Amino acid sequence: MRLYIHIPFCRSKCGYCSFYSLPGVDASAMDAYVDLLVREIALWDRRLQLTPTKRSVTSIYFGGGTPSLLSLDQLQRIADALRGAFHWTPELEWSLEANPDSAADLDYLRGLLGLGVNRLSLGLQSLDNRKLDLLGRRHQSAQGLKAVDLARCAGFGNISLDLIWGLPGQRALEWLRELETVLKLQPEHLSCYGLTLEHDTPLAQAESSGNIVLPTETEQAKMFLQGTELLESKGYLQYEISNYSRMGFTCRHNEGYWKSESYLGLGAGAVSTLGDRRWENPKDLDEYAGLVRAERIGTNAVILTRTDRIKELVMLSLRTTRGLNLKDYSTISGRDFLQQHRRLIQVLRQNELIRVHSGFVRFTKSGMLVSNSILERFIDATSDVSSADT
């Protein structure tokens, strides 16, 4: 099993962020939230009637928000509760997201390592101060670089850096130069996301009003393709559309998502999937607190249908460079994927957007650029067939 813990607090909301988060840091609110998390963990400790093997936890991920705003004492309380409720496997991966401005203290970083955090994910996002201001980030480029140095000094041997490309006014050459600077830091892992303008975010509103202009599709394609080529030439394996790692440093927690493994989400806004049951905790602190106190967390679960599982298998596995295992698809759906989608696959292969090899369907690099539209067509076709079967 994998655990996700959502820490919604942040100092301010970034201009592109659509995740559930609460701007402004209130120490008493954070203490109260930790109390709720501990109660929710205790609830699941009593509720989960599983064998010891199934209660083993192989990865823990603290996301947000900004988890690094929690004090070491607060994190210790959560860790103690988790250790009491679950068996931590010896090879457990514990990731924690941090922003450079909240990871600027060497003693704090050493404390994280002492608690058991063994993978630090730093949100650099950009090394251009003007771009950082545009994104609404609170740190400057120098702070980002310093945070990486401090994490190394603290003893972290597994550091992941988040970067965003396709920023307003950005050119491919700028992106490549930024990557070259980041590579000098020798991170074990890189997550490089193309900027997505989510509805109702400040950046989306600025773009719709003409105050910012995104790079052309051609320029964005150069950023992705040339950036991937550069990273692979330096020994970073692309294992998912937006993720690259040195050998042995893939994010095992996220790999579990992409393989449709069970995970338990804790905290306001967290999503869980255990077997064929899925639920989402309220994205409202008061509502979440009420459900925890009433011990009603997780009672709103929906049962995933076979069609749901087929769609997720296609959508998640095709995001990875491993691709879709055709045997897995046949086992779940009872159908031959290549025959079911033969016309679409023929067109995609002719345009060199997918490859079919050794029992797997995979996107090419060019296919990854338009993966969302291709996935939509596969999913729509799956829905049509499922409707015809009922």
Short mmCIF file of C-alpha atoms in Angstrom, two decimals:
data_model
loop_
_atom_site.label_atom_id
_atom_site.label_comp_id
_atom_site.label_asym_id
_atom_site.label_seq_id
_atom_site.Cartn_x
_atom_site.Cartn_y
_atom_site.Cartn_z
CA MET A 1 0.00 0.00 0.00
CA ARG A 2 1.02 3.58 -0.63
CA LEU A 3 0.14 6.60 1.51
CA TYR A 4 -0.46 10.17 0.40
CA ILE A 5 -0.73 12.94 3.00
CA HIS A 6 -2.06 16.31 1.88
CA ILE A 7 -0.80 19.43 3.65
CA PRO A 8 -2.92 22.27 2.22
CA PHE A 9 -1.12 25.23 3.79
CA CYS A 10 1.03 27.59 1.75
CA ARG A 11 2.36 31.10 2.26
CA SER A 12 0.66 32.34 -0.91
CA LYS A 13 -1.11 30.81 -3.89
CA CYS A 14 0.91 30.56 -7.11
CA GLY A 15 -0.64 32.00 -10.25
CA TYR A 16 -0.89 28.63 -12.03
CA CYS A 17 -1.95 26.42 -9.10
CA SER A 18 -5.34 24.68 -9.11
CA PHE A 19 -4.63 22.26 -6.24
CA TYR A 20 -6.53 22.54 -2.98
CA SER A 21 -4.47 24.89 -0.84
CA LEU A 22 -4.98 27.52 1.84
CA PRO A 23 -2.84 30.67 1.52
CA GLY A 24 -1.56 32.23 4.72
CA VAL A 25 0.21 30.39 7.52
CA ASP A 26 -1.56 30.13 10.85
CA ALA A 27 0.37 28.13 13.46
CA SER A 28 -2.74 27.24 15.46
CA ALA A 29 -4.59 26.08 12.33
CA MET A 30 -1.64 23.89 11.39
CA ASP A 31 -1.55 22.35 14.88
CA ALA A 32 -5.28 21.65 14.68
CA TYR A 33 -4.82 20.10 11.23
CA VAL A 34 -2.10 17.78 12.52
CA ASP A 35 -4.51 16.72 15.29
CA LEU A 36 -7.08 15.84 12.61
CA LEU A 37 -4.54 13.87 10.58
CA VAL A 38 -3.55 11.86 13.65
CA ARG A 39 -7.24 11.12 14.32
CA GLU A 40 -7.82 10.09 10.71
CA ILE A 41 -4.81 7.76 10.82
CA ALA A 42 -6.12 6.20 14.04
CA LEU A 43 -9.53 5.74 12.39
CA TRP A 44 -7.99 3.83 9.50
CA ASP A 45 -5.89 1.81 11.92
CA ARG A 46 -9.13 0.53 13.46
CA ARG A 47 -11.09 0.30 10.23
CA LEU A 48 -8.70 -1.53 7.93
CA GLN A 49 -9.09 -5.22 8.58
CA LEU A 50 -6.19 -6.30 6.40
CA THR A 51 -3.46 -8.90 6.64
CA PRO A 52 -0.04 -7.69 7.85
CA THR A 53 1.32 -8.01 4.33
CA LYS A 54 -1.38 -5.78 2.88
CA ARG A 55 -0.87 -3.22 5.65
CA SER A 56 2.76 -2.85 4.68
CA VAL A 57 3.54 0.59 3.31
CA THR A 58 6.08 0.89 0.51
CA SER A 59 5.92 4.65 -0.09
CA ILE A 60 4.73 7.81 1.63
CA TYR A 61 4.26 11.12 -0.14
CA PHE A 62 3.65 14.46 1.59
CA GLY A 63 2.18 16.85 -0.98
CA GLY A 64 0.43 20.17 -0.84
CA GLY A 65 0.30 23.06 -0.46
CA THR A 66 3.71 23.25 1.13
CA PRO A 67 4.47 20.37 3.51
CA SER A 68 7.80 21.96 4.48
CA LEU A 69 5.84 24.62 6.37
CA LEU A 70 5.16 22.01 9.06
CA SER A 71 7.56 22.05 11.98
CA LEU A 72 9.70 19.02 12.77
CA ASP A 73 7.57 18.37 15.86
CA GLN A 74 4.39 18.39 13.77
CA LEU A 75 5.92 16.04 11.22
CA GLN A 76 7.14 13.80 14.05
CA ARG A 77 3.59 13.48 15.38
CA ILE A 78 2.29 12.43 11.97
CA ALA A 79 5.17 10.00 11.45
CA ASP A 80 4.62 8.41 14.87
CA ALA A 81 0.93 7.90 14.08
CA LEU A 82 1.75 6.35 10.70
CA ARG A 83 4.33 4.02 12.22
CA GLY A 84 1.80 2.90 14.80
CA ALA A 85 -0.85 2.14 12.20
CA PHE A 86 1.21 0.66 9.36
CA HIS A 87 4.25 -1.51 8.84
CA TRP A 88 6.98 0.48 7.08
CA THR A 89 8.95 -1.75 4.75
CA PRO A 90 12.76 -1.45 5.00
CA GLU A 91 13.01 0.03 1.49
CA LEU A 92 10.22 2.57 2.09
CA GLU A 93 10.41 5.75 0.01
CA TRP A 94 9.29 8.85 1.91
CA SER A 95 8.96 11.93 -0.32
CA LEU A 96 8.25 15.42 0.95
CA GLU A 97 7.56 18.48 -1.20
CA ALA A 98 9.34 21.69 -0.24
CA ASN A 99 9.66 25.20 -1.60
CA PRO A 100 13.08 26.89 -1.60
CA ASP A 101 11.90 29.65 0.76
CA SER A 102 10.71 27.09 3.34
CA ALA A 103 13.72 24.78 2.95
CA ALA A 104 16.41 27.33 3.69
CA ASP A 105 17.48 26.03 7.10
CA LEU A 106 20.17 23.35 7.33
CA ASP A 107 19.03 22.11 10.74
CA TYR A 108 15.47 21.72 9.48
CA LEU A 109 16.62 19.70 6.48
CA ARG A 110 18.78 17.50 8.70
CA GLY A 111 15.75 17.06 10.92
CA LEU A 112 13.68 15.86 7.96
CA LEU A 113 16.31 13.27 7.17
CA GLY A 114 16.35 12.21 10.81
CA LEU A 115 12.58 11.68 10.75
CA GLY A 116 12.95 9.29 7.84
CA VAL A 117 12.29 11.53 4.84
CA ASN A 118 14.65 10.12 2.21
CA ARG A 119 13.45 11.89 -0.93
CA LEU A 120 13.13 15.67 -1.14
CA SER A 121 11.12 17.27 -3.96
CA LEU A 122 12.07 20.93 -4.40
CA GLY A 123 9.80 23.26 -6.38
CA LEU A 124 12.30 25.37 -8.30
CA GLN A 125 9.91 25.84 -11.28
CA SER A 126 12.26 28.31 -13.02
CA LEU A 127 15.70 29.91 -12.71
CA ASP A 128 14.53 33.18 -14.29
CA ASN A 129 13.52 35.72 -11.64
CA ARG A 130 11.09 37.45 -13.99
CA LYS A 131 9.38 34.15 -14.72
CA LEU A 132 9.26 33.32 -11.02
CA ASP A 133 7.54 36.64 -10.34
CA LEU A 134 5.08 35.96 -13.15
CA LEU A 135 4.28 32.54 -11.66
CA GLY A 136 3.70 34.09 -8.25
CA ARG A 137 6.58 32.22 -6.64
CA ARG A 138 7.98 33.62 -3.39
CA HIS A 139 11.62 32.69 -3.99
CA GLN A 140 14.28 33.97 -6.35
CA SER A 141 16.58 31.87 -8.52
CA ALA A 142 19.52 32.12 -6.10
CA GLN A 143 17.35 30.79 -3.28
CA GLY A 144 16.40 27.78 -5.39
CA LEU A 145 20.01 26.91 -6.12
CA LYS A 146 20.93 27.45 -2.45
CA ALA A 147 18.14 25.11 -1.32
CA VAL A 148 19.60 22.31 -3.43
CA ASP A 149 23.05 22.91 -1.93
CA LEU A 150 21.62 22.89 1.60
CA ALA A 151 19.76 19.64 0.93
CA ARG A 152 23.03 18.05 -0.20
CA CYS A 153 24.84 19.38 2.87
CA ALA A 154 22.07 17.95 5.05
CA GLY A 155 22.73 14.51 3.57
CA PHE A 156 19.94 13.99 1.06
CA GLY A 157 20.98 11.52 -1.62
CA ASN A 158 17.70 11.59 -3.51
CA ILE A 159 16.64 15.06 -4.64
CA SER A 160 13.94 15.76 -7.21
CA LEU A 161 13.55 19.17 -8.83
CA ASP A 162 10.32 20.51 -10.34
CA LEU A 163 10.58 22.77 -13.40
CA ILE A 164 8.00 24.32 -15.72
CA TRP A 165 8.55 24.96 -19.43
CA GLY A 166 6.36 26.74 -21.97
CA LEU A 167 6.24 29.90 -19.86
CA PRO A 168 5.04 33.20 -21.34
CA GLY A 169 7.75 34.72 -23.52
CA GLN A 170 10.04 31.71 -23.13
CA ARG A 171 12.13 30.42 -26.04
CA ALA A 172 13.53 26.93 -26.52
CA LEU A 173 17.10 28.17 -26.17
CA GLU A 174 16.29 29.71 -22.76
CA TRP A 175 14.79 26.42 -21.59
CA LEU A 176 17.83 24.43 -22.70
CA ARG A 177 20.18 26.83 -20.92
CA GLU A 178 18.08 26.49 -17.78
CA LEU A 179 18.30 22.71 -17.98
CA GLU A 180 22.07 22.90 -18.44
CA THR A 181 22.34 24.95 -15.24
CA VAL A 182 20.11 22.52 -13.35
CA LEU A 183 22.12 19.54 -14.58
CA LYS A 184 25.20 20.98 -12.87
CA LEU A 185 23.37 20.39 -9.58
CA GLN A 186 23.23 16.65 -10.42
CA PRO A 187 19.72 15.97 -9.11
CA GLU A 188 18.64 12.35 -9.02
CA HIS A 189 15.24 13.19 -10.51
CA LEU A 190 13.61 15.91 -12.61
CA SER A 191 9.93 16.62 -13.17
CA CYS A 192 9.55 18.94 -16.17
CA TYR A 193 5.97 20.06 -16.73
CA GLY A 194 4.62 21.99 -19.67
CA LEU A 195 2.66 24.97 -18.34
CA THR A 196 -1.06 24.22 -18.18
CA LEU A 197 -3.43 27.13 -17.70
CA GLU A 198 -6.09 25.84 -15.33
CA HIS A 199 -9.51 27.47 -15.36
CA ASP A 200 -9.94 30.49 -13.08
CA THR A 201 -6.27 30.73 -12.10
CA PRO A 202 -4.63 34.19 -12.34
CA LEU A 203 -2.38 33.07 -15.20
CA ALA A 204 -5.33 31.72 -17.18
CA GLN A 205 -7.15 35.02 -16.72
CA ALA A 206 -4.05 36.97 -17.75
CA GLU A 207 -3.76 34.90 -20.92
CA SER A 208 -7.42 35.26 -21.85
CA SER A 209 -7.21 39.03 -21.40
CA GLY A 210 -4.09 39.23 -23.57
CA ASN A 211 -1.73 40.32 -20.80
CA ILE A 212 0.56 37.35 -21.39
CA VAL A 213 1.35 35.36 -24.53
CA LEU A 214 2.37 31.72 -24.46
CA PRO A 215 5.04 30.32 -26.80
CA THR A 216 3.80 28.95 -30.11
CA GLU A 217 3.09 25.23 -30.45
CA THR A 218 6.23 24.92 -32.58
CA GLU A 219 8.36 26.57 -29.90
CA GLN A 220 6.83 24.39 -27.18
CA ALA A 221 7.51 21.28 -29.25
CA LYS A 222 11.17 22.31 -29.48
CA MET A 223 11.32 22.76 -25.71
CA PHE A 224 9.95 19.29 -25.04
CA LEU A 225 11.85 17.38 -27.72
CA GLN A 226 15.19 19.16 -27.37
CA GLY A 227 14.92 19.21 -23.58
CA THR A 228 14.26 15.47 -23.48
CA GLU A 229 17.17 14.85 -25.85
CA LEU A 230 19.49 16.88 -23.62
CA LEU A 231 18.42 15.10 -20.44
CA GLU A 232 18.75 11.66 -21.99
CA SER A 233 22.21 12.53 -23.29
CA LYS A 234 23.20 13.29 -19.67
CA GLY A 235 21.99 9.94 -18.34
CA TYR A 236 18.43 10.82 -17.30
CA LEU A 237 15.87 8.18 -18.25
CA GLN A 238 12.48 9.49 -19.31
CA TYR A 239 10.05 7.06 -17.68
CA GLU A 240 6.87 9.15 -17.92
CA ILE A 241 5.89 12.08 -20.13
CA SER A 242 7.04 14.69 -17.59
CA ASN A 243 9.48 12.69 -15.44
CA TYR A 244 13.16 11.85 -15.80
CA SER A 245 15.56 10.12 -13.44
CA ARG A 246 19.03 8.75 -13.11
CA MET A 247 19.21 4.96 -12.97
CA GLY A 248 17.54 3.65 -9.83
CA PHE A 249 15.86 6.93 -8.84
CA THR A 250 12.40 6.81 -10.38
CA CYS A 251 9.67 8.02 -8.03
CA ARG A 252 8.29 4.71 -6.78
CA HIS A 253 5.25 6.39 -5.26
CA ASN A 254 4.09 7.88 -8.56
CA GLU A 255 4.91 4.65 -10.37
CA GLY A 256 2.36 3.03 -8.07
CA TYR A 257 -0.30 5.47 -9.32
CA TRP A 258 0.54 4.75 -12.93
CA LYS A 259 0.31 1.00 -12.25
CA SER A 260 -3.14 1.43 -10.63
CA GLU A 261 -1.92 0.16 -7.24
CA SER A 262 -3.92 0.83 -4.07
CA TYR A 263 -3.21 3.99 -2.13
CA LEU A 264 -4.72 5.68 0.91
CA GLY A 265 -5.01 9.46 0.89
CA LEU A 266 -5.07 11.31 4.20
CA GLY A 267 -5.99 14.93 4.81
CA ALA A 268 -8.37 17.47 3.30
CA GLY A 269 -8.79 17.00 -0.46
CA ALA A 270 -6.87 13.70 -0.57
CA VAL A 271 -8.09 10.95 -2.90
CA SER A 272 -7.94 7.22 -2.07
CA THR A 273 -8.28 4.05 -4.12
CA LEU A 274 -8.37 0.74 -2.27
CA GLY A 275 -9.16 -2.14 -4.60
CA ASP A 276 -12.26 -1.12 -6.55
CA ARG A 277 -13.33 1.58 -4.03
CA ARG A 278 -12.49 5.25 -4.51
CA TRP A 279 -13.31 8.35 -2.49
CA GLU A 280 -12.16 11.92 -2.01
CA ASN A 281 -11.90 13.79 1.28
CA PRO A 282 -13.64 17.20 1.31
CA LYS A 283 -11.74 20.17 -0.09
CA ASP A 284 -12.91 22.23 2.84
CA LEU A 285 -11.18 22.25 6.21
CA ASP A 286 -14.34 22.53 8.32
CA GLU A 287 -16.15 19.82 6.38
CA TYR A 288 -13.09 17.56 6.58
CA ALA A 289 -12.83 18.15 10.34
CA GLY A 290 -16.51 17.28 10.78
CA LEU A 291 -16.17 13.97 8.93
CA VAL A 292 -13.05 13.01 10.87
CA ARG A 293 -14.69 13.74 14.23
CA ALA A 294 -17.82 11.84 13.17
CA GLU A 295 -15.63 8.98 11.88
CA ARG A 296 -17.31 9.21 8.47
CA ILE A 297 -14.19 9.66 6.33
CA GLY A 298 -14.27 7.29 3.36
CA THR A 299 -17.97 6.48 3.64
CA ASN A 300 -18.70 8.21 0.32
CA ALA A 301 -16.74 5.67 -1.72
CA VAL A 302 -17.82 4.79 -5.24
CA ILE A 303 -17.23 1.39 -6.81
CA LEU A 304 -15.09 1.53 -9.93
CA THR A 305 -16.76 -0.23 -12.84
CA ARG A 306 -14.94 -2.37 -15.37
CA THR A 307 -15.18 0.52 -17.82
CA ASP A 308 -13.61 2.83 -15.23
CA ARG A 309 -10.71 0.44 -14.77
CA ILE A 310 -10.21 0.01 -18.52
CA LYS A 311 -10.11 3.78 -19.05
CA GLU A 312 -7.63 4.28 -16.23
CA LEU A 313 -5.40 1.48 -17.46
CA VAL A 314 -5.19 3.12 -20.88
CA MET A 315 -4.83 6.67 -19.59
CA LEU A 316 -2.22 5.98 -16.90
CA SER A 317 -0.08 3.34 -18.57
CA LEU A 318 0.23 5.22 -21.86
CA ARG A 319 1.67 8.19 -19.97
CA THR A 320 4.67 6.02 -19.13
CA THR A 321 7.44 5.08 -21.53
CA ARG A 322 6.74 1.43 -20.69
CA GLY A 323 3.37 1.86 -22.32
CA LEU A 324 0.18 -0.18 -22.32
CA ASN A 325 0.58 -3.91 -21.75
CA LEU A 326 -1.77 -5.50 -24.27
CA LYS A 327 -2.20 -8.62 -22.11
CA ASP A 328 -3.30 -6.49 -19.15
CA TYR A 329 -5.83 -4.74 -21.36
CA SER A 330 -7.20 -8.04 -22.64
CA THR A 331 -7.45 -9.46 -19.11
CA ILE A 332 -9.53 -6.53 -17.84
CA SER A 333 -11.61 -5.80 -20.94
CA GLY A 334 -11.85 -9.18 -22.64
CA ARG A 335 -10.94 -7.44 -25.89
CA ASP A 336 -7.98 -7.08 -28.22
CA PHE A 337 -6.83 -3.46 -28.00
CA LEU A 338 -5.22 -3.47 -31.45
CA GLN A 339 -8.37 -4.81 -33.09
CA GLN A 340 -10.72 -2.61 -31.09
CA HIS A 341 -8.86 0.56 -32.11
CA ARG A 342 -7.35 -0.66 -35.39
CA ARG A 343 -8.31 2.35 -37.54
CA LEU A 344 -7.05 4.91 -35.04
CA ILE A 345 -3.88 2.91 -34.40
CA GLN A 346 -3.21 2.67 -38.13
CA VAL A 347 -3.39 6.46 -38.48
CA LEU A 348 -1.24 7.04 -35.39
CA ARG A 349 1.42 4.59 -36.58
CA GLN A 350 1.48 6.14 -40.04
CA ASN A 351 2.10 9.53 -38.42
CA GLU A 352 4.76 8.04 -36.12
CA LEU A 353 2.87 8.98 -32.96
CA ILE A 354 2.78 5.49 -31.42
CA ARG A 355 4.78 2.28 -31.60
CA VAL A 356 3.56 -1.29 -31.14
CA HIS A 357 6.33 -3.65 -30.06
CA SER A 358 6.73 -6.78 -27.93
CA GLY A 359 3.18 -6.73 -26.61
CA PHE A 360 3.13 -3.03 -25.68
CA VAL A 361 1.71 0.16 -27.20
CA ARG A 362 3.84 3.25 -26.52
CA PHE A 363 3.85 6.89 -27.49
CA THR A 364 6.76 8.14 -29.55
CA LYS A 365 8.34 11.41 -28.42
CA SER A 366 6.17 13.22 -30.99
CA GLY A 367 3.13 11.33 -29.73
CA MET A 368 3.81 12.52 -26.19
CA LEU A 369 3.41 16.09 -27.40
CA VAL A 370 -0.21 15.42 -28.37
CA SER A 371 -0.85 12.66 -25.84
CA ASN A 372 -3.92 14.30 -24.28
CA SER A 373 -5.85 14.43 -27.55
CA ILE A 374 -4.85 10.85 -28.44
CA LEU A 375 -5.86 9.57 -25.01
CA GLU A 376 -9.22 11.31 -25.34
CA ARG A 377 -9.87 9.44 -28.58
CA PHE A 378 -8.95 6.09 -27.04
CA ILE A 379 -11.13 6.81 -24.00
CA ASP A 380 -14.08 7.97 -26.12
CA ALA A 381 -13.84 4.82 -28.23
CA THR A 382 -13.73 2.70 -25.08
CA SER A 383 -16.87 4.45 -23.76
CA ASP A 384 -18.71 3.85 -27.03
CA VAL A 385 -17.91 0.13 -26.96
CA SER A 386 -18.83 -0.17 -23.27
CA SER A 387 -22.18 1.51 -23.92
CA ALA A 388 -22.87 -0.93 -26.74
CA ASP A 389 -22.10 -3.86 -24.42
CA THR A 390 -24.66 -2.80 -21.80
#
